[in-house]
């Protein structure tokens, strides 16, 4: 079977090309599946957060009418920051920051820890509940720091609000990292294999050119 000259230069045969295309197809399928699963999970957490914010809004509408609520309002003079956000900010706007922040932070943390082998030391040895709390805590803290720039919340209130989405999204981020993110050793091994394959292809190309030139000289 005739092969493309570029393929011949790299020393990659027809079967190697088929295996490479099959691996690329499998990788793209895995990326699509994981992306779709994460998008659905993100949408579910968004909808849940919006529902919780709506319940909180109804609570803060009813609370000032109670005896305890009237005493609180008369003593404090104003609602806390969270109540102000719940009552006056659009729920989708608030939920967008409270969910997207942990979503991005958990993915970055999960992929970075797997690539640098930290996941083997500080995630895999622990149970599902303990490791979720261990890794969701920095995600919630980072989100709390990030959200204060966009929402009228204190750092403490923003961190508490981001704790729920962080706990829900962190395990899925690590699951995605296991399926898609390579470790540092894998990248080094693939690089060595590629360089070795390229070197073999270069040697084959040199030998082929030498044989072709010697054949032309013999013909003349």
PDB file of C-alpha atoms in Angstrom, residues 53-66 69 79-80 82-84 86-87:
ATOM      1  CA  UNK A  53     -31.302  31.726  47.100  1.00  0.00           C
ATOM      2  CA  UNK A  54     -35.025  32.022  46.402  1.00  0.00           C
ATOM      3  CA  UNK A  55     -35.815  30.183  49.632  1.00  0.00           C
ATOM      4  CA  UNK A  56     -33.469  32.523  51.487  1.00  0.00           C
ATOM      5  CA  UNK A  57     -35.228  35.505  49.927  1.00  0.00           C
ATOM      6  CA  UNK A  58     -38.598  34.285  51.180  1.00  0.00           C
ATOM      7  CA  UNK A  59     -37.079  33.700  54.603  1.00  0.00           C
ATOM      8  CA  UNK A  60     -35.750  37.269  54.814  1.00  0.00           C
ATOM      9  CA  UNK A  61     -39.104  38.622  53.634  1.00  0.00           C
ATOM     10  CA  UNK A  62     -40.946  36.762  56.385  1.00  0.00           C
ATOM     11  CA  UNK A  63     -38.360  37.046  59.172  1.00  0.00           C
ATOM     12  CA  UNK A  64     -38.767  40.817  59.855  1.00  0.00           C
ATOM     13  CA  UNK A  65     -42.491  40.263  60.447  1.00  0.00           C
ATOM     14  CA  UNK A  66     -41.851  37.863  63.321  1.00  0.00           C
ATOM     15  CA  UNK A  69     -37.151  39.548  63.488  1.00  0.00           C
ATOM     16  CA  UNK A  79     -29.921  43.493  57.213  1.00  0.00           C
ATOM     17  CA  UNK A  80     -26.569  41.710  56.862  1.00  0.00           C
ATOM     18  CA  UNK A  82     -26.035  38.273  52.535  1.00  0.00           C
ATOM     19  CA  UNK A  83     -29.645  39.305  53.067  1.00  0.00           C
ATOM     20  CA  UNK A  84     -29.074  42.434  50.992  1.00  0.00           C
ATOM     21  CA  UNK A  86     -30.519  37.845  48.359  1.00  0.00           C
ATOM     22  CA  UNK A  87     -33.191  40.539  48.392  1.00  0.00           C
TER      23      UNK A  87
END
